[in-house]
Structure formats: structure tokens, C-alpha cells
PDB file of C-alpha atoms in Angstrom:
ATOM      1  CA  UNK A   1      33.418 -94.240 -22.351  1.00 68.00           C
ATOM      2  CA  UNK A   2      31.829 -93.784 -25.593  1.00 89.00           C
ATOM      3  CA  UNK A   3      28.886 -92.282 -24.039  1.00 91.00           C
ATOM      4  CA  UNK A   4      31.114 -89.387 -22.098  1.00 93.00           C
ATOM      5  CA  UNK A   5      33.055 -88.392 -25.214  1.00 94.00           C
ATOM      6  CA  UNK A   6      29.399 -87.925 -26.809  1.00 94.00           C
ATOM      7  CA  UNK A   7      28.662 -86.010 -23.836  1.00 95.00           C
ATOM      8  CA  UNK A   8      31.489 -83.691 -24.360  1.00 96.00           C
ATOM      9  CA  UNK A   9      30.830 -83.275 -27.476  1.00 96.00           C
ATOM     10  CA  UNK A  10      27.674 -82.129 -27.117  1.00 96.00           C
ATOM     11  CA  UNK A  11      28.903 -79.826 -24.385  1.00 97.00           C
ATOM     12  CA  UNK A  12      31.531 -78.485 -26.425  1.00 97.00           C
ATOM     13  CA  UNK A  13      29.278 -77.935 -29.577  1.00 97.00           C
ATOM     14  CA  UNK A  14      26.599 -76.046 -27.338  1.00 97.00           C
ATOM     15  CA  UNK A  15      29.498 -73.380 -25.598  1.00 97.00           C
ATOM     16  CA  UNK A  16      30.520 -72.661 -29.225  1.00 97.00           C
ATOM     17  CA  UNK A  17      26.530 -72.291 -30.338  1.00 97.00           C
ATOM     18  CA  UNK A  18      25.849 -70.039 -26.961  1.00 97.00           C
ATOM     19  CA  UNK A  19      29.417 -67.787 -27.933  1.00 97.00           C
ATOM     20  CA  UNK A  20      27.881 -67.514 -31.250  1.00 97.00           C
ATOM     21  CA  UNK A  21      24.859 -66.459 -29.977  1.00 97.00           C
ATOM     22  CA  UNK A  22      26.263 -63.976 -27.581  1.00 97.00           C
ATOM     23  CA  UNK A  23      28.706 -62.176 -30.624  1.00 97.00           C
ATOM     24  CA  UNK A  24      25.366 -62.304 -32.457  1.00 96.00           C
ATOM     25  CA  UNK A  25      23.701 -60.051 -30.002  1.00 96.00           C
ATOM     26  CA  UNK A  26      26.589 -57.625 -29.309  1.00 96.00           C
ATOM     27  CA  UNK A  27      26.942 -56.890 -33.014  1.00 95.00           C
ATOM     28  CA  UNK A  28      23.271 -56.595 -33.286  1.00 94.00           C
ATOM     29  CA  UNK A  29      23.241 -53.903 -30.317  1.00 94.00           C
ATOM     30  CA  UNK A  30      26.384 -51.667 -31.589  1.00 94.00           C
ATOM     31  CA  UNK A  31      24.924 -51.769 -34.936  1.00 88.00           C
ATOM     32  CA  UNK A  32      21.276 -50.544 -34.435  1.00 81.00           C
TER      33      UNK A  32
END
């Protein structure tokens, strides 16, 4: 149990990094 609420934590944490990353590039675009 402790293991799969690690696991979706890590999940989680990696969506929000790759959402991140993804606003990142669309500012980065518009603003060139």
C-alpha cells in the first residue's frame, strides 16, 4: 500500500513537471 501511494506520487509530481514543461514551451514560442 505504501509502495502505490509512492507510486502515485511520483505519477502525480511528473504530470505537473511535463504541464510545466509544456506552458514553458508555448510561452517560449509566442514570445520569440
Amino acid at each position: 500500500m505504501h509502495i502505490f501511494y509512492f507510486a502515485r506520487t511520483l505519477v502525480i509530481s511528473s504530470n505537473v513537471l511535463y504541464t510545466n514543461k509544456l506552458k514553458f514551451l508555448n510561452f517560449a514560442l509566442r514570445h520569440q
